[in-house]
CSV table of C-alpha atoms in Angstrom, one decimal:
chain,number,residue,atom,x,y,z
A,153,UNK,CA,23.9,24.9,-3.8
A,154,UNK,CA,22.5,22.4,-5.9
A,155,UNK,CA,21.0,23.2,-9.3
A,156,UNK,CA,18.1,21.6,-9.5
A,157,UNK,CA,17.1,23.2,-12.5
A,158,UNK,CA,19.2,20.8,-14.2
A,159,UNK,CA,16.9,18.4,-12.2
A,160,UNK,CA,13.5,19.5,-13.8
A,161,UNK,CA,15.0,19.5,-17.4
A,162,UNK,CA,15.2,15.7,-16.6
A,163,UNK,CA,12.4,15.5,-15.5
A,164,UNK,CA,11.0,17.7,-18.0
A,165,UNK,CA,9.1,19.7,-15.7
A,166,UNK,CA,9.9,23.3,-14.3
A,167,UNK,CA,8.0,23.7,-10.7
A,168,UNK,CA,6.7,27.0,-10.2
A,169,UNK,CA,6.5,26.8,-6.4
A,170,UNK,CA,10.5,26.6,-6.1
A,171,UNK,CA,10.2,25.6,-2.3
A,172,UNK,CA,8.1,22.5,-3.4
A,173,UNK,CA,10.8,20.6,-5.4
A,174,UNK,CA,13.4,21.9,-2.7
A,175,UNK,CA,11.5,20.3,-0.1
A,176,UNK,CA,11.2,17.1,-2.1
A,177,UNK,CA,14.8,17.2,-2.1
A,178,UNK,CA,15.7,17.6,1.1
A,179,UNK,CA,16.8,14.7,3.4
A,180,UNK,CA,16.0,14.4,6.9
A,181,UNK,CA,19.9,14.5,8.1
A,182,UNK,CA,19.7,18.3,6.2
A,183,UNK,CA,18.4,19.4,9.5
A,184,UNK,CA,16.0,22.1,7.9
A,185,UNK,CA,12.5,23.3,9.7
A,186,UNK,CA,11.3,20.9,6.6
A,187,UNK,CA,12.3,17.5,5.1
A,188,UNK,CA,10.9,15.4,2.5
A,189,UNK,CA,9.4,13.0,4.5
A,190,UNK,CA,5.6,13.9,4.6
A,191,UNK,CA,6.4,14.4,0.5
A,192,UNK,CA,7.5,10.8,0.0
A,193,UNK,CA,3.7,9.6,2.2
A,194,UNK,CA,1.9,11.5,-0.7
A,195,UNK,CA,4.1,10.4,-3.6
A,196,UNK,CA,4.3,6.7,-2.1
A,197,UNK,CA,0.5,6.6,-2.7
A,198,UNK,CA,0.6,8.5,-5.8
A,199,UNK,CA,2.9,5.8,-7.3
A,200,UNK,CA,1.1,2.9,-6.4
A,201,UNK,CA,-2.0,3.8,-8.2
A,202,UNK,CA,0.3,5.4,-11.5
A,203,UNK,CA,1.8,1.5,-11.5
A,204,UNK,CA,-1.6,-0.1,-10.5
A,205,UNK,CA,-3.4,1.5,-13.1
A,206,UNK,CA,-0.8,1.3,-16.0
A,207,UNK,CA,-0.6,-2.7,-15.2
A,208,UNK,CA,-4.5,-3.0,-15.2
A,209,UNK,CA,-4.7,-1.3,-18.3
A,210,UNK,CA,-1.6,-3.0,-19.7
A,211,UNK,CA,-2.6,-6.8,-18.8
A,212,UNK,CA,-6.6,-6.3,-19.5
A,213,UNK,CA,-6.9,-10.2,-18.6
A,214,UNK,CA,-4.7,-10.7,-16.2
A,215,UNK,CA,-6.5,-11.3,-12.6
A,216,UNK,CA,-5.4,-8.8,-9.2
A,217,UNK,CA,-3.3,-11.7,-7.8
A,218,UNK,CA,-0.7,-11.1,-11.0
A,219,UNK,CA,-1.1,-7.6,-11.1
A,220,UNK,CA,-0.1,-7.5,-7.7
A,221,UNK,CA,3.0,-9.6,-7.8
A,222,UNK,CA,3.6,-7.5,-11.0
A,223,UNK,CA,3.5,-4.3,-8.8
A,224,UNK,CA,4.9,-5.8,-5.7
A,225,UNK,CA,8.0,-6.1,-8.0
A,226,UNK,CA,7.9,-2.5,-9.6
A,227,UNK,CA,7.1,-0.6,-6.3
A,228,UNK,CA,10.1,-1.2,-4.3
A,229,UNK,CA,12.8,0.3,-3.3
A,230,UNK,CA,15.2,-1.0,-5.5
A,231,UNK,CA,12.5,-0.5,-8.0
A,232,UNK,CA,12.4,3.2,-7.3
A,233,UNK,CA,15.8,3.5,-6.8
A,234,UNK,CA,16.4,2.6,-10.7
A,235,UNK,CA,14.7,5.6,-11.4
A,236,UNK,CA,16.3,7.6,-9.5
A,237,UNK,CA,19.7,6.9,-10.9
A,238,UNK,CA,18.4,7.2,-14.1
A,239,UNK,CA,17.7,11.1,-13.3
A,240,UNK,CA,20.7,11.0,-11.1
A,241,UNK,CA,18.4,12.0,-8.4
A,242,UNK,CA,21.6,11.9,-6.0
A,243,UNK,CA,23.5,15.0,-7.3
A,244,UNK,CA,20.5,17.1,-6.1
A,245,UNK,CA,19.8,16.0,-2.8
A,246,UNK,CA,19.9,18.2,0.0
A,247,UNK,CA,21.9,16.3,3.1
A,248,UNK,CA,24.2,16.5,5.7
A,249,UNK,CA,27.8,16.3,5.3
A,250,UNK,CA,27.9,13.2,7.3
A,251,UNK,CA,25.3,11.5,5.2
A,252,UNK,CA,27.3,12.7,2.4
A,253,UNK,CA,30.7,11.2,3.3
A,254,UNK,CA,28.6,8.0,4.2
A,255,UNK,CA,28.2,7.8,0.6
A,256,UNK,CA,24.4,8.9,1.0
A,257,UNK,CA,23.8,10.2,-2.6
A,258,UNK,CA,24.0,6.3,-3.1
A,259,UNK,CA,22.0,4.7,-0.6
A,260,UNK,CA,19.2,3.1,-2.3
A,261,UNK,CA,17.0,3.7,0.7
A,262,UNK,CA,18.0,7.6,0.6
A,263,UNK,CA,17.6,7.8,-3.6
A,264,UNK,CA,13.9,5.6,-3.6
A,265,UNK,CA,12.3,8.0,-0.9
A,266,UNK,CA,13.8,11.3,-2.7
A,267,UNK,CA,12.1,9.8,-5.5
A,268,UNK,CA,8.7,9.3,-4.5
A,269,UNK,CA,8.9,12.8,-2.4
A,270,UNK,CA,9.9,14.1,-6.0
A,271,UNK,CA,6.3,12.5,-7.7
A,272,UNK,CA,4.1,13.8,-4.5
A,273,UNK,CA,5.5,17.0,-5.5
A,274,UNK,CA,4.8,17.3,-9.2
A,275,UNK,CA,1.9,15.4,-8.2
A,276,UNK,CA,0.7,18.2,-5.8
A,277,UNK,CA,1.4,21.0,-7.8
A,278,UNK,CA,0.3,19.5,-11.2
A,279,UNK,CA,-2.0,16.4,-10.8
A,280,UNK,CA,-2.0,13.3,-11.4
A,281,UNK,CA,-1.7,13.3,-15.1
A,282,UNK,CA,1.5,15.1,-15.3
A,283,UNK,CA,2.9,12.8,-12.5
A,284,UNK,CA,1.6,9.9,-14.4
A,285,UNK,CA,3.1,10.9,-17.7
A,286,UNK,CA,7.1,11.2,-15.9
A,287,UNK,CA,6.3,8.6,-13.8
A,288,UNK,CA,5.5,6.3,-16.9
A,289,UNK,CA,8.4,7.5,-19.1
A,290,UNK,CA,10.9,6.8,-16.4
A,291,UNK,CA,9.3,3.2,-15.8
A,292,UNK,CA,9.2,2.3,-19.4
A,293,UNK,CA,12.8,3.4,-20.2
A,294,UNK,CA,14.0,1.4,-16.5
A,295,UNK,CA,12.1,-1.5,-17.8
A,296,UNK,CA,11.6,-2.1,-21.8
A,297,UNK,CA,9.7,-5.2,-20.4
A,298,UNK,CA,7.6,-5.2,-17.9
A,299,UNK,CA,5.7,-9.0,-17.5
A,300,UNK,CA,5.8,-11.9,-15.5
A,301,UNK,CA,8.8,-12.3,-16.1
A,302,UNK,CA,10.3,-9.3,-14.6
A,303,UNK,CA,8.3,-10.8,-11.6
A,304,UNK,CA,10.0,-13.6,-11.3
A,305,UNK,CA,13.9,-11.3,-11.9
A,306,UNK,CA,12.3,-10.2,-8.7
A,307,UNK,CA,13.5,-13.5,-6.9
A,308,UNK,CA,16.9,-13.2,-7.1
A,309,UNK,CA,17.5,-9.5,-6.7
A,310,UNK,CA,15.1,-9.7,-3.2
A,311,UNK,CA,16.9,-12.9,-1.8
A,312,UNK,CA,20.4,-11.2,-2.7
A,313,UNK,CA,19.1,-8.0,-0.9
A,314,UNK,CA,18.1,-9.7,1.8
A,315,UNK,CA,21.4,-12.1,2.5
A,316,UNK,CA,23.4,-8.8,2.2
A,317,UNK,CA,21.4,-7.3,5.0
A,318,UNK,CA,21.5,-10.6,7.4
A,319,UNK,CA,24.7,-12.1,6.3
A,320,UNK,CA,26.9,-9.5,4.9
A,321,UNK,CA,27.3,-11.9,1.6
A,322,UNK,CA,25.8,-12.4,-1.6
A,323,UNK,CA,24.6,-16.0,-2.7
A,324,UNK,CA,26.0,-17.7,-5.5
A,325,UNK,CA,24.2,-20.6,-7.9
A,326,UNK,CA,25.6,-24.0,-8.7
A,327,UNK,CA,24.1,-26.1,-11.5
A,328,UNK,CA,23.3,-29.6,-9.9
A,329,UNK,CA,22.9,-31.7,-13.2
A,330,UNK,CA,19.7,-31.5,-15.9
A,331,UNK,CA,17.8,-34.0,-16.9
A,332,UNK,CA,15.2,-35.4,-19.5
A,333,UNK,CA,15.4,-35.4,-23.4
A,334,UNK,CA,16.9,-32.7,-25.0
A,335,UNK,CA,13.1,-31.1,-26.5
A,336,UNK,CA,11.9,-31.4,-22.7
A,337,UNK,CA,15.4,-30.9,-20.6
A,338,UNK,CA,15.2,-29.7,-17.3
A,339,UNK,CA,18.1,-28.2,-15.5
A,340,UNK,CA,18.6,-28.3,-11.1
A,341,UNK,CA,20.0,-25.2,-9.7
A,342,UNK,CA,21.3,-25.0,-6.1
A,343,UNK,CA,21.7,-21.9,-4.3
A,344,UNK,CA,24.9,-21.2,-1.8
A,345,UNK,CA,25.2,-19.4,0.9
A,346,UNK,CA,28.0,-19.3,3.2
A,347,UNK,CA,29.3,-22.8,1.0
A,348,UNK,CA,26.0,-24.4,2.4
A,349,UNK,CA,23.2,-25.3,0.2
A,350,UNK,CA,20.6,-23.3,1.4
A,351,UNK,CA,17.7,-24.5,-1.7
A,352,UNK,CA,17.6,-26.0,-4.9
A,353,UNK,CA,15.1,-26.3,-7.8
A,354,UNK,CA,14.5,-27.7,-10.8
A,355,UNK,CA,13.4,-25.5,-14.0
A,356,UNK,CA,13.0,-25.5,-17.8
A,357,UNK,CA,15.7,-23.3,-18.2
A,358,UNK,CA,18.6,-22.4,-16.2
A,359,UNK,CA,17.2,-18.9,-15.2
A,360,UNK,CA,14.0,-20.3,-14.0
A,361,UNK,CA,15.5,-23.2,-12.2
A,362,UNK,CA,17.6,-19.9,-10.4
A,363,UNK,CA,14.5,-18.0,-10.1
A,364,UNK,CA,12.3,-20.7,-8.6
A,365,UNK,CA,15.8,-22.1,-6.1
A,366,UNK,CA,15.9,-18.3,-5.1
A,367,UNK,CA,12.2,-18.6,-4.1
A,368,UNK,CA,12.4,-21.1,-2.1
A,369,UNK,CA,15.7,-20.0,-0.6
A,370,UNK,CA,13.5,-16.8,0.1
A,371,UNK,CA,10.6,-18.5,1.9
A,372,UNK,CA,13.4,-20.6,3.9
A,373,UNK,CA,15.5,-17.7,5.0
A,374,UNK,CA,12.6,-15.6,6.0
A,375,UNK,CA,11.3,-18.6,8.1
B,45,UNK,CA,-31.9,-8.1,-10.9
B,46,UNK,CA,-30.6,-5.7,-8.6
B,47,UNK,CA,-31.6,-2.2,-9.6
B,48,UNK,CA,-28.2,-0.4,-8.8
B,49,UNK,CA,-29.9,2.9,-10.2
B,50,UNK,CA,-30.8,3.4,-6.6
B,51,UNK,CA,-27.0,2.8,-5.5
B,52,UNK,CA,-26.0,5.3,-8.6
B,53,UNK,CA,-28.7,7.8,-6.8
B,54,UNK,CA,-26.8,7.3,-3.1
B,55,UNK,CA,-23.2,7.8,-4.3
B,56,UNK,CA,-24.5,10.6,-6.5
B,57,UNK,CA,-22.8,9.5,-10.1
B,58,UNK,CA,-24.4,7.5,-12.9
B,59,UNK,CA,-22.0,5.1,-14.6
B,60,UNK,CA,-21.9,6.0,-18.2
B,61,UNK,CA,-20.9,2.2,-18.8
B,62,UNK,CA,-23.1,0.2,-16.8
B,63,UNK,CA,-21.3,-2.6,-17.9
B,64,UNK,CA,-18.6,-1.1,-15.1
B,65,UNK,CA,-20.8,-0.9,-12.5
B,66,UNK,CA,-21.8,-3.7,-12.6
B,67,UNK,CA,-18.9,-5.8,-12.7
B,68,UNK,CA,-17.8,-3.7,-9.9
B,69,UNK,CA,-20.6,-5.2,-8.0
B,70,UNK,CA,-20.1,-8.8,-9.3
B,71,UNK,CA,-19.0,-11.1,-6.6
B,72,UNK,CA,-16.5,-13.9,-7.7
B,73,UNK,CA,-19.0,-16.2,-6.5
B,74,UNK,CA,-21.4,-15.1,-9.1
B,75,UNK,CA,-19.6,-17.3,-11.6
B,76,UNK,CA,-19.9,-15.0,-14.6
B,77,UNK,CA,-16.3,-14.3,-16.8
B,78,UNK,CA,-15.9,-11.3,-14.9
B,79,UNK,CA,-15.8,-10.2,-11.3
B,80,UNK,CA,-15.0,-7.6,-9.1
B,81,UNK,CA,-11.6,-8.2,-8.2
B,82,UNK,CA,-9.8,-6.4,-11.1
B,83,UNK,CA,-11.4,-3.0,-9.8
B,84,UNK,CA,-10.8,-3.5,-6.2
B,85,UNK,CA,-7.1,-3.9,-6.8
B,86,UNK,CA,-7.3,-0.6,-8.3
B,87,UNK,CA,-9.7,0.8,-6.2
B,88,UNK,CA,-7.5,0.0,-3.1
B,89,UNK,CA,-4.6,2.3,-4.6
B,90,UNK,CA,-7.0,4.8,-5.2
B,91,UNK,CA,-8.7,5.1,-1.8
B,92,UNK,CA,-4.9,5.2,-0.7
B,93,UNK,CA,-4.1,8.4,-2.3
B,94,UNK,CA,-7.3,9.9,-1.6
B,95,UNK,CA,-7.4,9.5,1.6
B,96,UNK,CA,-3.3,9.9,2.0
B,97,UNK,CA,-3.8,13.4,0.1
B,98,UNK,CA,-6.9,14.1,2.5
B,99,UNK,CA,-4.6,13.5,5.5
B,100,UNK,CA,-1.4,15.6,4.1
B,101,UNK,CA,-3.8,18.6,3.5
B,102,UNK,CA,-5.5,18.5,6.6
B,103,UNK,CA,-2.9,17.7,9.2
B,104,UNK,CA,0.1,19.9,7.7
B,105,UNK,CA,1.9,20.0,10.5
B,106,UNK,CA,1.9,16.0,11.2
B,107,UNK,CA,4.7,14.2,10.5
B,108,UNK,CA,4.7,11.0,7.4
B,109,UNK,CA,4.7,8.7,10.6
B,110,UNK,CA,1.6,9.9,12.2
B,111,UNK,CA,-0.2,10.3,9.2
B,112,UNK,CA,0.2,6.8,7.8
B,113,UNK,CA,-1.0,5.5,11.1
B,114,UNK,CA,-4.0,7.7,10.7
B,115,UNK,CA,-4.4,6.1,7.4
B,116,UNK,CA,-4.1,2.5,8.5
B,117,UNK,CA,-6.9,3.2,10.7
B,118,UNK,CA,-9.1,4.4,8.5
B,119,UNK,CA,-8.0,2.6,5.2
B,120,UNK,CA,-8.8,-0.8,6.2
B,121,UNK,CA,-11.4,-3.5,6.0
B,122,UNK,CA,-13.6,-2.5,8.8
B,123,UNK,CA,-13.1,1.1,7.9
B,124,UNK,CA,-14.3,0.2,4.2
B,125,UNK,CA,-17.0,-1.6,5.4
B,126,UNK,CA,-18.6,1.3,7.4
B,127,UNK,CA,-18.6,3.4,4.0
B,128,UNK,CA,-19.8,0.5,2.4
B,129,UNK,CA,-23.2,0.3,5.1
B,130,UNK,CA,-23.8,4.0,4.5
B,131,UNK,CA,-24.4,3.7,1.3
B,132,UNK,CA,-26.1,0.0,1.5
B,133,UNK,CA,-23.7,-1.1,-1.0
B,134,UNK,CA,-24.4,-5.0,0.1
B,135,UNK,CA,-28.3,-5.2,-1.6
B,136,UNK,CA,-26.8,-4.3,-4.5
B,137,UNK,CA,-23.8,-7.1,-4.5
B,138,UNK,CA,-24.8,-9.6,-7.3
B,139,UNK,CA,-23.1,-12.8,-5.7
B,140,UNK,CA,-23.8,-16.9,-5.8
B,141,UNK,CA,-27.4,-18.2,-3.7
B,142,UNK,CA,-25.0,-20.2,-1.6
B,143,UNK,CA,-23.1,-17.2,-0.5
B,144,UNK,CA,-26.2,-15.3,0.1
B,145,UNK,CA,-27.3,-18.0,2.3
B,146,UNK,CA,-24.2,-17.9,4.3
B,147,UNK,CA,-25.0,-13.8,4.7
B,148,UNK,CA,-22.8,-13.0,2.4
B,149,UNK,CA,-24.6,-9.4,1.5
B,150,UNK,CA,-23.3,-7.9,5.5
B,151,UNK,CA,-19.6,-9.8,5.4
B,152,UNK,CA,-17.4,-7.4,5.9
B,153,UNK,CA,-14.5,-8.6,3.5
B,154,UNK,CA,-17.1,-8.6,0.8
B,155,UNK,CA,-18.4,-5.2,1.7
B,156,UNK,CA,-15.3,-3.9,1.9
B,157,UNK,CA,-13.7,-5.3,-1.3
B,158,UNK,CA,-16.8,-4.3,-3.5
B,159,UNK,CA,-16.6,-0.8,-1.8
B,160,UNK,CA,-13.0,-0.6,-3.6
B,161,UNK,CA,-13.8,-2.1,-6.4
B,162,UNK,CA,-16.7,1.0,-7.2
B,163,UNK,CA,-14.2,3.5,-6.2
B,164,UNK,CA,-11.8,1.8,-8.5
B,165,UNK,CA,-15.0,1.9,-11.4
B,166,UNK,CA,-15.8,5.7,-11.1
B,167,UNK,CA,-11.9,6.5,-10.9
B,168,UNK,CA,-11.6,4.4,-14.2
B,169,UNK,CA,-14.5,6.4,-16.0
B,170,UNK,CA,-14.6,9.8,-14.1
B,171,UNK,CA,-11.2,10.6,-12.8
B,172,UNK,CA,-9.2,10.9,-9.5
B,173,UNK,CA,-11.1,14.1,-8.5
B,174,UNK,CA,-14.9,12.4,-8.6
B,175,UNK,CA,-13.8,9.2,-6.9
B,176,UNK,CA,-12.5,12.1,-4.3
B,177,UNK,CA,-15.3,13.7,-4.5
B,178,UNK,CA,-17.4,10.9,-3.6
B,179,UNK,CA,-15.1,9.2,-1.2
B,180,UNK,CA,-14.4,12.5,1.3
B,181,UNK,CA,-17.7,12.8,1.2
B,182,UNK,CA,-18.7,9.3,2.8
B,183,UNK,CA,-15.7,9.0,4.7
B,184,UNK,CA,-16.3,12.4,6.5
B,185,UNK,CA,-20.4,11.4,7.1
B,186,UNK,CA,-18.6,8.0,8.7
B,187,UNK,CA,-16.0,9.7,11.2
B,188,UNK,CA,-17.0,12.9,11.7
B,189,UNK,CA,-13.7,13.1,14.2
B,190,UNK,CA,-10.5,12.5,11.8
B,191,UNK,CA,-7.5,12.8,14.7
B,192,UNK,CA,-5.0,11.2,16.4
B,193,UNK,CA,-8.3,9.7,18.9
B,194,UNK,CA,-9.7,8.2,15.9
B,195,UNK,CA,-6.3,6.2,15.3
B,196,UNK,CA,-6.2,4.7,19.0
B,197,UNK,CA,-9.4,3.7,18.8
B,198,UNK,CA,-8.3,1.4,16.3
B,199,UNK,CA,-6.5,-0.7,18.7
B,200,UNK,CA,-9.5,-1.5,20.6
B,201,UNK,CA,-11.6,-2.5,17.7
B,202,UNK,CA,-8.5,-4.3,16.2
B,203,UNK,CA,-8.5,-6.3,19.2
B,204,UNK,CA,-11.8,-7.4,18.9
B,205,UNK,CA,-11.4,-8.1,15.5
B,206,UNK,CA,-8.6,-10.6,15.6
B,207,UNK,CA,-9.6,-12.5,19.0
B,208,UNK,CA,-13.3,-13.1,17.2
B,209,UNK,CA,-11.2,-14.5,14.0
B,210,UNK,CA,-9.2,-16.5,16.4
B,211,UNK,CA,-10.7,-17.5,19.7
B,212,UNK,CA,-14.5,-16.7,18.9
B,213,UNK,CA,-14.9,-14.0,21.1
B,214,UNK,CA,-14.6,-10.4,22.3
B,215,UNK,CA,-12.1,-9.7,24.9
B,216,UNK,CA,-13.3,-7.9,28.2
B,217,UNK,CA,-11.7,-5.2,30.0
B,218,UNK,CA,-11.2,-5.2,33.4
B,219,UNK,CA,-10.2,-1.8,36.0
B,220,UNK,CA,-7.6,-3.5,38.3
B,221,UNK,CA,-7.0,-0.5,40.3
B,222,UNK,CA,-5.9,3.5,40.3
B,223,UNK,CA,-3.0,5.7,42.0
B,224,UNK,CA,-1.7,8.6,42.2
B,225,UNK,CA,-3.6,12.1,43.6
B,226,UNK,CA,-6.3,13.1,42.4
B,227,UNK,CA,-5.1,15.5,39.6
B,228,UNK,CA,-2.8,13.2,38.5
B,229,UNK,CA,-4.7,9.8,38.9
B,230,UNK,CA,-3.3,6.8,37.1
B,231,UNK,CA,-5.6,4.1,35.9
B,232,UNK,CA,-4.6,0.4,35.6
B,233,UNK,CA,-6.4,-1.8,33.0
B,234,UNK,CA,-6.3,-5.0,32.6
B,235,UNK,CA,-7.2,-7.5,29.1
B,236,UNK,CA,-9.4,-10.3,29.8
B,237,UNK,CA,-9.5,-13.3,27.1
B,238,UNK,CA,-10.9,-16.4,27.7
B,239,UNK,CA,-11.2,-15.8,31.7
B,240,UNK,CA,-7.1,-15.1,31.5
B,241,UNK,CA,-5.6,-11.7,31.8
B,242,UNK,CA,-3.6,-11.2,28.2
B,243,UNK,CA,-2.3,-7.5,28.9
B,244,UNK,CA,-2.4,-4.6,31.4
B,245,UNK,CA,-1.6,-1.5,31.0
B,246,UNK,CA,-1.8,2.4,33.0
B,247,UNK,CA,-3.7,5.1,31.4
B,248,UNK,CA,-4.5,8.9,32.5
B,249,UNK,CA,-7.7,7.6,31.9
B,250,UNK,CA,-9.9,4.8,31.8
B,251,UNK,CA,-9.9,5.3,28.4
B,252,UNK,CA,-6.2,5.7,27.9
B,253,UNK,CA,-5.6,2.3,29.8
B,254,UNK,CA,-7.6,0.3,27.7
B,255,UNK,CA,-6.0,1.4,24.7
B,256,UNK,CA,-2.9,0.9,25.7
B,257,UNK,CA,-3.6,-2.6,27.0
B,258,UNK,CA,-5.5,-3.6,23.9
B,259,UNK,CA,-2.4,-2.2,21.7
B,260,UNK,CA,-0.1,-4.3,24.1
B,261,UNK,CA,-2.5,-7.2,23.8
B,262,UNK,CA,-2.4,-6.6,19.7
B,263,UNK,CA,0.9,-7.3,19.9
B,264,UNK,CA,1.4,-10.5,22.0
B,265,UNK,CA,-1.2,-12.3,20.1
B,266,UNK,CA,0.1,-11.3,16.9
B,267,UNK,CA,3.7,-12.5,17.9
């Protein structure tokens, strides 16, 4: 039996309706009258606007196109599954022991839904506020900076997800050459995949001529 | 000057800062250092968990599939829009003479996106429980019948949607024949677009096979 009491000291929250949080824990594989599926529709939604909101507030003149990229990069699952692991979510899910031996406790996928089932919980039995307030402390200590910047990290983490899932391989970055006087240098990145040269960019630095290769490289792959 | 007192009177809250209401109502072709965009990207997470929490608490036995799709149905442009009609939010839209002219006040996108962004003002001022308050209220006068008929009837006003965005015009529906015995007749409808059949489909009623073509239809043309 999993003590999930050790679960709500992380979080700093003790449910009172015991079959809430056990719910929000429990995979579908679990094969329990209940699951925490329906639980991670409500805390899906609840996160959304707890991220929304603290980016509105946070970039005042910043218009919704930003914000939204800003989000888009937050509210993900690997995103969410940061935050898990940073309350070691895994060790308290409820799932089968075939899930379990398929190193399920791991699985991003399986650790980002537990996590938003987790918020629709606290969210359902407390509100809003409370959800907002662990919500907010998790996100802040997951991400000490949270800009446009982070957005643009986004790039290279979503193209490597993404060539793991359709080719099994991670892509690796070659510098191509830089160019220009050394107050105004800029730097060509190519990106390789399968020892082809799937994009390449030029950027002021060598992380945004990456970032901006992996965008393109993105756009490419997803045709 | 739009007197948005009268709005204030039909959603029953007055705005404590009018300066939010009314840049909740400010169309970006108004041309003034604000607009309403801001609050209609948090007004569109807020309507999601509203009506997400709505749906959760009213269908408990539903599972996170079925209630999304309920969602989709209702949280969307044209669903917006209707909420937006009901409570004539368009004469109180301040937006530029030239988008006036082009009947701007009765566009749906601009209905719709100025309906979020009001939601997203009272939620900033008054708190997730009188946006609710307010929303559930409207949404309930405009769909009297929240269930799993609401959500097919999507697919025929989908349809209709997207071919008058893309071809112009409404697609007709056609009865192409029935069979079976009489307690357990089968319908056969078929799509018409443009004088060519685009989808058919069987129904156990009339009603039935039209949905089910127009969701097959959906499909083709959105590729």
């Amino acid at each position: 039996m999993n003590d999930y009491s050790q679960l709500e000291k992380r979080l700093n929250y003790t449910f009172r309706d015991k079959q809430l949080i056990i719910e929000a824990l429990t995979h579908k594989s679990y094969k329990k009258p209940y699951n925490n599926e329906r639980l991670e529709f409500l805390g899906d939604a609840v996160l959304d606007l707890i991220v929304g909101e603290y980016l509105f507030k946070k970039f005042p003149k910043s218009d919704e196109g930003i914000l939204s990229k800003i989000r888009a990069s937050l509210v993900n699952e690997s995103g969410f599954t940061l935050l898990a692991r940073k309350i070691d979510l895994g060790s308290y899910i409820f799932l089968s022991l075939a899930e379990e031996n398929n190193n399920g406790r791991d699985k991003p996928s399986l650790l980002s839904n537990a996590f938003e089932a987790v918020i629709g919980a606290v969210y359902l039995e407390a509100g809003l506020d409370t959800a907002k307030t662990i919500s907010i402390k998790l996100l802040e200590e997951c991400h000490p900076k949270i800009d446009l910047q982070s957005l643009s990290k986004d790039y290279k983490t979503a193209l490597q997800e993404l060539t793991q899932a359709t080719h099994g391989v991670t892509p690796s970055y070659e510098m191509l050459g830089s160019s220009g006087p050394d107050h105004k240098k800029e730097f060509e990145i190519a990106v390789i995949l399968d020892n082809e040269t799937i994009a390449s960019a030029k950027g002021k630095s060598k992380k945004d001529a990456q970032q901006k290769a992996a965008k393109i490289a993105l756009e490419k792959l997803k045709g």
